[in-house]
Short mmCIF file of C-alpha atoms (C1' of nucleotides) in Angstrom, two decimals:
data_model
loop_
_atom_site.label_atom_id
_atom_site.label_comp_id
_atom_site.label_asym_id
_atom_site.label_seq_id
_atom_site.Cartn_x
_atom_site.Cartn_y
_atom_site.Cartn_z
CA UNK W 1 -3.81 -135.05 -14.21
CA UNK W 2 -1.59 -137.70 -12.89
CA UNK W 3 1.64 -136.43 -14.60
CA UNK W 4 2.23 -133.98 -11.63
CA UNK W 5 3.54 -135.74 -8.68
CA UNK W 6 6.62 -137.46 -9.88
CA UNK W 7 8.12 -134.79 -11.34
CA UNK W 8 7.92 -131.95 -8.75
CA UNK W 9 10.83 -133.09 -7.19
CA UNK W 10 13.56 -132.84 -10.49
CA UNK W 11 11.77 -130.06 -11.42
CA UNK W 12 12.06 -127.92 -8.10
CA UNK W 13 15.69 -128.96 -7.85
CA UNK W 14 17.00 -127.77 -11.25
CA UNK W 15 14.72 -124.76 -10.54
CA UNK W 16 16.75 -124.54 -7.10
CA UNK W 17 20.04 -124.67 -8.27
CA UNK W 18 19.44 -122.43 -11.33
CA UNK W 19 17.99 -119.55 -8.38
CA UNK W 20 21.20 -120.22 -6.13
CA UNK W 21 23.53 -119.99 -8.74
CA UNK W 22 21.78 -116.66 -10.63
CA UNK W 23 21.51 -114.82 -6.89
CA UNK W 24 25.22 -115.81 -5.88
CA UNK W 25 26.27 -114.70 -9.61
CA UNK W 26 24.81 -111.66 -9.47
CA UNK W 27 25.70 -110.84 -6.28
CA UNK W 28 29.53 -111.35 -6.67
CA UNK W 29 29.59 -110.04 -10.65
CA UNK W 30 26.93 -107.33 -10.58
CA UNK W 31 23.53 -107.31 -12.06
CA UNK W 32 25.15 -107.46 -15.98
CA UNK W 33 26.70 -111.08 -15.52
CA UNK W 34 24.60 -112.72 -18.91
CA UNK W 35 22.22 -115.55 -18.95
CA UNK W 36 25.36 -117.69 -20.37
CA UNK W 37 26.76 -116.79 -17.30
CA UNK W 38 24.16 -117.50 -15.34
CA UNK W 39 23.76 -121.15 -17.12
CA UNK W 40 27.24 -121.81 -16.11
CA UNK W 41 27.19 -120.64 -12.67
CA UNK W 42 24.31 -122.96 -12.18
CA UNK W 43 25.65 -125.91 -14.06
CA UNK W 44 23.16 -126.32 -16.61
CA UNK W 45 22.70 -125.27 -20.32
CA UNK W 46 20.88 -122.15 -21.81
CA UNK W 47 18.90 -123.65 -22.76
CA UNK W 48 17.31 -125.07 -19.68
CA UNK W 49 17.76 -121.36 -17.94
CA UNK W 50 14.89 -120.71 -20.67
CA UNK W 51 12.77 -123.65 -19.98
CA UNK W 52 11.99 -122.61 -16.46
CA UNK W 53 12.45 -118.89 -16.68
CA UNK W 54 11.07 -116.96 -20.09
CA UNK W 55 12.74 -114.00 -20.04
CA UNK W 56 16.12 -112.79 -17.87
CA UNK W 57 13.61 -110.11 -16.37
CA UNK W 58 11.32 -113.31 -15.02
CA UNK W 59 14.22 -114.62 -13.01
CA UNK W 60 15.45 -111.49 -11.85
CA UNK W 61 12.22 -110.90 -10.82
CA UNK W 62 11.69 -114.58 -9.78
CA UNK W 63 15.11 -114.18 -7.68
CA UNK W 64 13.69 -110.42 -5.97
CA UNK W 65 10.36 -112.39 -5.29
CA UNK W 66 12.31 -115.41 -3.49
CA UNK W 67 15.03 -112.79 -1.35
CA UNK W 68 11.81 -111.04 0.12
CA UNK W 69 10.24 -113.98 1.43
CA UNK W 70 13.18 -115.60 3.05
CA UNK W 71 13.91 -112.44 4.08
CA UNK W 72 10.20 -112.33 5.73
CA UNK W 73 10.17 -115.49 6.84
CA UNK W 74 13.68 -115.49 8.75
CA UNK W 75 12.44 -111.78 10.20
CA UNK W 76 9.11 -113.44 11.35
CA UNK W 77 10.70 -116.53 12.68
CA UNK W 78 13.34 -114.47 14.85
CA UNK W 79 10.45 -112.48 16.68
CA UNK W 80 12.18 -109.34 16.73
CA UNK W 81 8.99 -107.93 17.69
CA UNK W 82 8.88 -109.90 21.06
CA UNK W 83 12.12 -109.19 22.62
CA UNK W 84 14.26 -106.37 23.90
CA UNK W 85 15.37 -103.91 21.13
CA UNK W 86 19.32 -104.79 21.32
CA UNK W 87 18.34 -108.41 21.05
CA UNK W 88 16.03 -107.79 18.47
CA UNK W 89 18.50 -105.42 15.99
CA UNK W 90 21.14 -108.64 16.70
CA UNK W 91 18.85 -111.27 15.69
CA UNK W 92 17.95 -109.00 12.10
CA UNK W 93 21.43 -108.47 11.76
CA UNK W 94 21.46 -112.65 12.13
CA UNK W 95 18.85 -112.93 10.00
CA UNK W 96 19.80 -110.73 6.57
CA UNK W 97 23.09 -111.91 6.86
CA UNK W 98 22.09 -115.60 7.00
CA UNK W 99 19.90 -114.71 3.33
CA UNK W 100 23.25 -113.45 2.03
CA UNK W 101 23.56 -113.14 -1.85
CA UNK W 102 20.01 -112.82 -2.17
CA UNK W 103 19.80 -110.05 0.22
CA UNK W 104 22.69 -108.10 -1.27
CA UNK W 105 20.75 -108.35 -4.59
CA UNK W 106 17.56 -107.62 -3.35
CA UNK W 107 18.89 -104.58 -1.89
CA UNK W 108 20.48 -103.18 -4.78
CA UNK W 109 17.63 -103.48 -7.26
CA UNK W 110 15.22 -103.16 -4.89
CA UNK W 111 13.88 -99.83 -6.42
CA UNK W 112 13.20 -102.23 -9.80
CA UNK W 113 10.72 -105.05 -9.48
CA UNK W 114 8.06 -104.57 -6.47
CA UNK W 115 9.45 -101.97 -3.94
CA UNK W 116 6.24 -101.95 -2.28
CA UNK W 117 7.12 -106.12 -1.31
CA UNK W 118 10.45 -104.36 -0.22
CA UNK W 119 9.25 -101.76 2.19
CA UNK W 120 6.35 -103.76 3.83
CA UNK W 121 8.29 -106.61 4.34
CA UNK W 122 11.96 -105.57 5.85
CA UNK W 123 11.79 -101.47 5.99
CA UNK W 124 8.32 -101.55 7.86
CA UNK W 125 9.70 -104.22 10.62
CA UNK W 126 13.25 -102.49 11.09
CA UNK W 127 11.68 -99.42 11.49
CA UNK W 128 9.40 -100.52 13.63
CA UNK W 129 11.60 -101.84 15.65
CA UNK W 130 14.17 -99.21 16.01
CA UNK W 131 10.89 -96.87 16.93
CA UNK W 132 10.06 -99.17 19.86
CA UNK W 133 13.63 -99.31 20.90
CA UNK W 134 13.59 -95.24 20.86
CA UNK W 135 10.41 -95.00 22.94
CA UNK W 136 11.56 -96.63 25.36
CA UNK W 137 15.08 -94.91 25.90
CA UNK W 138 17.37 -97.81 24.18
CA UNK W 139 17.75 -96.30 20.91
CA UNK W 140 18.82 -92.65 20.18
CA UNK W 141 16.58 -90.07 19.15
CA UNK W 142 18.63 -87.94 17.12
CA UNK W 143 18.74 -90.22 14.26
CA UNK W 144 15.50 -90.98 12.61
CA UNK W 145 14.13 -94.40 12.73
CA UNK W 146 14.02 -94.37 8.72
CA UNK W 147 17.45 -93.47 8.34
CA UNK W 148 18.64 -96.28 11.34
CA UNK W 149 16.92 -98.64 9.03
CA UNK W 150 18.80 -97.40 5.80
CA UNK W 151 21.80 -96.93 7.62
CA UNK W 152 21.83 -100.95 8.91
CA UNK W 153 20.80 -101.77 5.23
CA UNK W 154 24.06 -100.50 4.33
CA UNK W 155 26.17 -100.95 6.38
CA UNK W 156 25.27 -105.22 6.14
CA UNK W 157 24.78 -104.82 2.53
CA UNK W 158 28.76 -103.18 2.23
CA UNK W 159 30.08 -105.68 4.88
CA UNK W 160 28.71 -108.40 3.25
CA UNK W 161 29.74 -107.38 -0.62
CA UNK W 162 33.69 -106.17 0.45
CA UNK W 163 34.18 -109.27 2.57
CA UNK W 164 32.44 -112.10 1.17
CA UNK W 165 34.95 -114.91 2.26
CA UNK W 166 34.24 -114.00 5.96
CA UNK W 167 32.34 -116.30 8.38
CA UNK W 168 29.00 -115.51 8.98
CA UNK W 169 29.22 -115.48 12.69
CA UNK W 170 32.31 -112.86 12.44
CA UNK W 171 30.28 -110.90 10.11
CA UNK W 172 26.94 -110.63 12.61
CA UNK W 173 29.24 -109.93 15.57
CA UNK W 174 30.60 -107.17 13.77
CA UNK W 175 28.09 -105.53 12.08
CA UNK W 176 25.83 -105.72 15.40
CA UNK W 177 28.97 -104.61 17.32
CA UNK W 178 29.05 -101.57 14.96
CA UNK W 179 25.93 -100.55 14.70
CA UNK W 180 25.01 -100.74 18.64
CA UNK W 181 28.17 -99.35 20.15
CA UNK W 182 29.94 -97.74 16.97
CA UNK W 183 33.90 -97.60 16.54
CA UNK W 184 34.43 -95.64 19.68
CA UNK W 185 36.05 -97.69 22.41
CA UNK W 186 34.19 -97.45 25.87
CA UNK W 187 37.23 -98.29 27.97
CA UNK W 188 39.08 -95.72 29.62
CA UNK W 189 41.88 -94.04 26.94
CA UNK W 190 45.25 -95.00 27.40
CA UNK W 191 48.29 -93.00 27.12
CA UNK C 1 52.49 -74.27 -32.01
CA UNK C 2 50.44 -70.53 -31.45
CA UNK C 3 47.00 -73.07 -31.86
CA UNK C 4 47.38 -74.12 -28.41
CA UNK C 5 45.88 -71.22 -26.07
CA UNK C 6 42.55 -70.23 -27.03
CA UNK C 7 40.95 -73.34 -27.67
CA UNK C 8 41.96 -75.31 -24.59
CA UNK C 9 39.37 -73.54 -22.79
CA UNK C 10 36.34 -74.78 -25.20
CA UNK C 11 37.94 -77.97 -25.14
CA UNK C 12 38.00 -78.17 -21.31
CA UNK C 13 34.48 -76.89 -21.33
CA UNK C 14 33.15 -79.76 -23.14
CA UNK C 15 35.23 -82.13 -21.46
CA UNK C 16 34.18 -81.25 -18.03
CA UNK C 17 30.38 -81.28 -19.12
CA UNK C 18 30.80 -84.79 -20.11
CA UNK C 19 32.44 -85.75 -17.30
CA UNK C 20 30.42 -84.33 -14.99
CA UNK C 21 26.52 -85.28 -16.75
CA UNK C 22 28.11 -88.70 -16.74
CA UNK C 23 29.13 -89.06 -13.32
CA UNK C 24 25.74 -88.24 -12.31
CA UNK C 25 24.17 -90.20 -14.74
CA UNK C 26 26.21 -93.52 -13.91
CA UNK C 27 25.74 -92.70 -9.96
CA UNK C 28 21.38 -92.26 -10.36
CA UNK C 29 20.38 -94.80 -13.24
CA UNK C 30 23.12 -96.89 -12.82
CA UNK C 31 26.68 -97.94 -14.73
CA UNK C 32 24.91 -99.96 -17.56
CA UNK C 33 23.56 -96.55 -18.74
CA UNK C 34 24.37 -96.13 -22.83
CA UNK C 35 26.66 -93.60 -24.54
CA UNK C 36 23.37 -92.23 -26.12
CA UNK C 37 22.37 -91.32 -22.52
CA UNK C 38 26.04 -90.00 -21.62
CA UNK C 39 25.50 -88.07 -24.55
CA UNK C 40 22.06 -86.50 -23.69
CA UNK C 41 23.18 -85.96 -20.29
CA UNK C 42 26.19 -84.01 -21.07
CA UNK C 43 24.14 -81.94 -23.60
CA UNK C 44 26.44 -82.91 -26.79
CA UNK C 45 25.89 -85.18 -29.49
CA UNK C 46 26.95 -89.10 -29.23
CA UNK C 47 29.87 -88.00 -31.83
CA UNK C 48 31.06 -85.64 -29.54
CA UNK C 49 31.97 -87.92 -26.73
CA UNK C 50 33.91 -90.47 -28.67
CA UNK C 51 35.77 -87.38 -29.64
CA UNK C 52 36.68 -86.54 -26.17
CA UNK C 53 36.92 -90.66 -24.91
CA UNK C 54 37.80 -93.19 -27.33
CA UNK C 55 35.83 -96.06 -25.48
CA UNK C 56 32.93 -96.27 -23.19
CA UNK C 57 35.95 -98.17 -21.04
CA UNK C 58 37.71 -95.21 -21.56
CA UNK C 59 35.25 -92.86 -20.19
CA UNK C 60 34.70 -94.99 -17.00
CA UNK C 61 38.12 -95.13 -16.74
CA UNK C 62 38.78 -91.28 -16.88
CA UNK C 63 36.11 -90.98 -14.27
CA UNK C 64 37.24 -93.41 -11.78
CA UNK C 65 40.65 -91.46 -12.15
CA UNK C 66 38.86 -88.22 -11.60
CA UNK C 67 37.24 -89.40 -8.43
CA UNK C 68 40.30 -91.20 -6.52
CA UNK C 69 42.15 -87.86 -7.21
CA UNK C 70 38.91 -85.36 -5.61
CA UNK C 71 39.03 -88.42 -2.74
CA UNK C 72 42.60 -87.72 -2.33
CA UNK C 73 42.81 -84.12 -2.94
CA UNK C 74 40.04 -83.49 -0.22
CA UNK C 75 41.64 -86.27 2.36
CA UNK C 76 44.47 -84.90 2.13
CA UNK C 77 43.62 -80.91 2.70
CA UNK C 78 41.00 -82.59 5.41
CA UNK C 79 44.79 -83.54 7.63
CA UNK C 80 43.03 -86.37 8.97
CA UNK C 81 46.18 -87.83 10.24
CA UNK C 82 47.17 -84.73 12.14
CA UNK C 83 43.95 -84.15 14.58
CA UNK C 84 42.72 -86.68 17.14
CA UNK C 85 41.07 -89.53 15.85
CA UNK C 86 37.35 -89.12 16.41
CA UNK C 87 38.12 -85.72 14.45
CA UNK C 88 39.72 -87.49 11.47
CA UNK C 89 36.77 -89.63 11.05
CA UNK C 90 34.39 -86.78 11.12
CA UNK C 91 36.42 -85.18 8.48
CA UNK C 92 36.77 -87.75 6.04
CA UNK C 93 33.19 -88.52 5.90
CA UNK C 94 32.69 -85.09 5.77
CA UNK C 95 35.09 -85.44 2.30
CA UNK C 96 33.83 -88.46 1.07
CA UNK C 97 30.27 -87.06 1.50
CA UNK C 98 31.43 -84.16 -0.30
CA UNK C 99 32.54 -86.32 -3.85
CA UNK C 100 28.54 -87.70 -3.39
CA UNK C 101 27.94 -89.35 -6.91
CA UNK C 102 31.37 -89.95 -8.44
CA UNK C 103 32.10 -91.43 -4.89
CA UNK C 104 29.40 -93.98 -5.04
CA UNK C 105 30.24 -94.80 -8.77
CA UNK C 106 33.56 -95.40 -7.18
CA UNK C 107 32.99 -97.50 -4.65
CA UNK C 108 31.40 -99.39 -6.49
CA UNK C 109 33.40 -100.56 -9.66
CA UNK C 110 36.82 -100.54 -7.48
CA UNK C 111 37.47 -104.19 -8.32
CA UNK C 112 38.01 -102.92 -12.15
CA UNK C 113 40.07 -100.31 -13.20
CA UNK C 114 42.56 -99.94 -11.16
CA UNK C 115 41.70 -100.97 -7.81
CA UNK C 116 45.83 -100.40 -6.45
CA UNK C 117 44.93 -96.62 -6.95
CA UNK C 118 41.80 -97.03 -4.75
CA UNK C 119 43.78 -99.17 -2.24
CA UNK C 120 46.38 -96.37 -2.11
CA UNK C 121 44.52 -93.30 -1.80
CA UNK C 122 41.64 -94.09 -0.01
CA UNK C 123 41.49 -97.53 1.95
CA UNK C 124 45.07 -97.30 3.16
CA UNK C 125 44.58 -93.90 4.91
CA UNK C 126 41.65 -94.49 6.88
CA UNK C 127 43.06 -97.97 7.80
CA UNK C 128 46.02 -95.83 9.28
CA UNK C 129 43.68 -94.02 10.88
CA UNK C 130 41.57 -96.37 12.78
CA UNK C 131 45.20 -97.91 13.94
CA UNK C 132 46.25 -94.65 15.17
CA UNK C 133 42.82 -94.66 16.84
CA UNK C 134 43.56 -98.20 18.12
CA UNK C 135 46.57 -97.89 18.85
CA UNK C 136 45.66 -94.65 21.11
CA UNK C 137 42.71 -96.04 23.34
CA UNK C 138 39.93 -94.45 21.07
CA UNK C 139 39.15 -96.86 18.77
CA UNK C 140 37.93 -100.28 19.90
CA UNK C 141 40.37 -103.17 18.92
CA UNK C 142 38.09 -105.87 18.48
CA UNK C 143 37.66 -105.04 15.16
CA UNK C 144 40.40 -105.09 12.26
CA UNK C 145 41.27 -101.94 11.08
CA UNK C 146 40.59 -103.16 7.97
CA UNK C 147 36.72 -104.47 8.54
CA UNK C 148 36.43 -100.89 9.91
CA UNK C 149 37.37 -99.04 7.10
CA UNK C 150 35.48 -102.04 4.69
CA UNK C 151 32.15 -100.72 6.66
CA UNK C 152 32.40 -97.23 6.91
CA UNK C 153 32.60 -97.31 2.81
CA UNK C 154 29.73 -99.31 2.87
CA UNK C 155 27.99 -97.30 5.50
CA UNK C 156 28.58 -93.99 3.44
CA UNK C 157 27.79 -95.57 0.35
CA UNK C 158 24.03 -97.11 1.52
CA UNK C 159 23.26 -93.53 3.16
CA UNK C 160 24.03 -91.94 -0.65
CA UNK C 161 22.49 -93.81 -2.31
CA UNK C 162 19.09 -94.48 0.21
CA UNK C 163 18.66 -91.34 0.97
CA UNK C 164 19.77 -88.89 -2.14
CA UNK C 165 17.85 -85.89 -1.41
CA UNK C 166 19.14 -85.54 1.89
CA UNK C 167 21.41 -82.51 3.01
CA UNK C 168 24.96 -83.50 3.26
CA UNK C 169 25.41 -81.72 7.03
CA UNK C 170 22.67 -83.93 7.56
CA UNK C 171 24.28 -86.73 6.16
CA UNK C 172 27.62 -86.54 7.59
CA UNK C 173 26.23 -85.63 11.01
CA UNK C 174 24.62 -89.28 10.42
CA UNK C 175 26.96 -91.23 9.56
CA UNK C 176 29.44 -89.96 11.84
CA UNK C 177 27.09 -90.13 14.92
CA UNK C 178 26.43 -93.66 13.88
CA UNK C 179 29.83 -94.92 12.85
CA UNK C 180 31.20 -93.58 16.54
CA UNK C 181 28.89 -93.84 18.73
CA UNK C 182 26.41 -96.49 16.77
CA UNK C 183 22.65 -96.96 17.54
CA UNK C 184 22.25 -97.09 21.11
CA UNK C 185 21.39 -94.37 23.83
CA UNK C 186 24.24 -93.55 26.06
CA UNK C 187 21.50 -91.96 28.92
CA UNK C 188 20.14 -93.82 31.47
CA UNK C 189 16.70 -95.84 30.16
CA UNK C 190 13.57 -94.57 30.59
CA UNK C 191 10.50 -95.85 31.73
"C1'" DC G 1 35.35 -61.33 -44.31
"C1'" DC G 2 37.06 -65.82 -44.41
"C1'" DT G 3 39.43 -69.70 -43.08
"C1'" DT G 4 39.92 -73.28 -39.88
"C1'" DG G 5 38.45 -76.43 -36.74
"C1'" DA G 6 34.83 -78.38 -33.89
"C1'" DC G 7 30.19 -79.91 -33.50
"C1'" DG G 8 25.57 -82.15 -34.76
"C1'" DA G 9 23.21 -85.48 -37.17
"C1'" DG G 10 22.84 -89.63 -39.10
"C1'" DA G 11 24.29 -93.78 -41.80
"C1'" DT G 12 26.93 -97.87 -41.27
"C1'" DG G 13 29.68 -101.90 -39.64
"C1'" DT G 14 30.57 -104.76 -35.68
"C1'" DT G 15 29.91 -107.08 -31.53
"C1'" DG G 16 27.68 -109.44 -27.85
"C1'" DA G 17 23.50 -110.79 -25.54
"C1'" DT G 18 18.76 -112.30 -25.70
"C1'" DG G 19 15.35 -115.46 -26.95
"C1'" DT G 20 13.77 -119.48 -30.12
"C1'" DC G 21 14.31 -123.70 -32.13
"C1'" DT G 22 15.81 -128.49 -33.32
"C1'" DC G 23 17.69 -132.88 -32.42
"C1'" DA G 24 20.52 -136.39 -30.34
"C1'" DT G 25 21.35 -138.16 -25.82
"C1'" DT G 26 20.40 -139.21 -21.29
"C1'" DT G 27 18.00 -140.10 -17.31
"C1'" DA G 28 14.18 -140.58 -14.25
"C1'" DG G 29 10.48 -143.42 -13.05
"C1'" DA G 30 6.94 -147.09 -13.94
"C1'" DT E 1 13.77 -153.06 -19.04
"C1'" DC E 2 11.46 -149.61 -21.49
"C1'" DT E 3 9.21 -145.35 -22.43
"C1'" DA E 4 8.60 -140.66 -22.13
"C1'" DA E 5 10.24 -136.52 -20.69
"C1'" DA E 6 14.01 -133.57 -19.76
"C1'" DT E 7 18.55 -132.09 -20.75
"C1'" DG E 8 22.74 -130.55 -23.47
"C1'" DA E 9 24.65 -128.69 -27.35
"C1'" DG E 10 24.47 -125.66 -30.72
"C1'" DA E 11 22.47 -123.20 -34.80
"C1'" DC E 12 19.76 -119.25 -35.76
"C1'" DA E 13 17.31 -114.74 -35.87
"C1'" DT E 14 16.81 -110.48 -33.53
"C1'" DC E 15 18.17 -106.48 -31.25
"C1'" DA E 16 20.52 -102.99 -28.75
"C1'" DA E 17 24.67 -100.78 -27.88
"C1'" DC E 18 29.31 -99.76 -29.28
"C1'" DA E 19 32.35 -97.63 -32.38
"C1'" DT E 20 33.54 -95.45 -36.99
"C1'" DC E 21 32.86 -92.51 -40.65
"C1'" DT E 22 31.10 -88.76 -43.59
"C1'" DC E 23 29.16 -84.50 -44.49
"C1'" DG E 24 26.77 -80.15 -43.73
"C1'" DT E 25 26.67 -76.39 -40.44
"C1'" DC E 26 28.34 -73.11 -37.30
"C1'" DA E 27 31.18 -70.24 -34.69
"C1'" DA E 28 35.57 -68.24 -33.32
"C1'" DG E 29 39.73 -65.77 -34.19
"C1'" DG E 30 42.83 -63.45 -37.32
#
DNA sequence: CCTTGACGAGATGTTGATGTCTCATTTAGA
DNA sequence: TCTAAATGAGACATCAACATCTCGTCAAGG
């Protein structure tokens, strides 16, 4: 019972880098990159993958199970619920792109491995929010509040997959650009 | 020589089944479904389609060749370079809505198997669009021509495969609204 | 009717990935 | 420094999918 302490800290950093190397992996490679792969990404030997993780369906559920709650816990932390709708959509934008890999993952399997985590955690507060920002005349009606939510789920999930050497700040500023004010310029025409 | 004419049409027959059961297959479970499934899917036996496709690469392959040339037949009858901007963007979602599943599978195995042909007949036409658009006074300029094309794929592709059992008026009417115009009310606020 | 070719079904070889195990080496921590 | 645990490297069995082949059946066209 006195074997515990010491070791949490190795043990949680191995752990660590074998999580950020599978979700970055997977991410970039697709959901069939193998656990050798995964080993490698992560700098460490099969072996080891196997010591902390039984099965590839553990980490992959392991990796889901992590995505969600940063996911939560950047959403919750941004208070998206206490400020005005724009701001809010801008600082979830912020938010899933800062998660990154792991997002893009989570997204993709997300109908595998716990959707019910998925939709209470990010599809409830989006939704929510994009309903509050309808009632009171900043978001548009015509477009359901379900399919807004979809909609910015793809849009961030393609943006961040078909340009992953951009900065995250350029990425934020244009996918909230986009999704607020669309591709239509607002200016006057020209010509 | 005089074996030619009446059996091209059973021949095409089974060909087209194939291709078609897979292309669904590969866009709903996913492109690590097996030949066995290919096989069920298509309604022949597993024998059958390595009769028609020499390799499961080959089949994927064929497909992705099948879809850039319904992406490029349908662009190109849909004249988006010859109508005002806004319209061309209606119209090509309204195509690339249209392709549905072999679109998605596209989209999303572009980096392999020929991604030049993808480049060609799909990116580099809407890219010239959005600079027409730019260049015009329509489009907003403070994003690349080539981020907006990068996130209109992505938009199209998340709203396919989110929402599959939607209508496609209703999805094109979607993404188009959103894409233009994005998220927020134009009307003065309420409340 | 009958011949020819395609298909279905299944056995079989091959390949690559998963998961288990051992053992020498190394490294963290007392 | 010294001990115990963790790692790395790799062998090994297992398994699923790929790909090939054969043979019996069936249907179409002359």
């Amino acid at each position: 019972m006195s074997e515990s302490a010491p070791r949490q800290t190795l043990q949680q950093r191995v752990s660590a880098a074998i999580l950020e190397g599978a979700a970055q992996l997977f991410a970039v490679e697709g959901e069939q990159a193998s656990m050798n792969d995964v080993a490698e990404a992560a700098g460490v030997a099969r072996a080891t993958v196997y010591r902390y993780f039984p099965s590839r369906e553990a980490l992959l559920g392991e990796l889901a199970r992590a995505a969600v709650d940063e996911v939560d816990t950047r959403l919750a932390s941004a208070r998206i619920d206490e400020v005005a709708p724009e701001e809010g959509i801008a600082r979830a934008v912020r938010a899933l792109v800062d998660v990154g890999d792991s997002f893009v993952l989570l997204a993709r399997q997300r109908r595998r491995s716990d959707p019910d985590r998925f939709e209470s955690r990010l599809t409830q507060p989006l939704r929510s929010l994009f309903e509050r920002g309808q009632a009171g005349g900043d978001i548009r009606e015509d477009i359901t509040s379900a399919r807004l939510t979809e909609s910015l789920i793809g849009l961030i999930v393609g943006v961040l997959t078909s340009t992953p050497a951009l900065g995250k700040e350029d990425m934020t500023a244009t996918i909230t650009g986009l999704f607020l004010d669309g591709a239509r310029a607002r200016g006057p025409r020209r010509r």
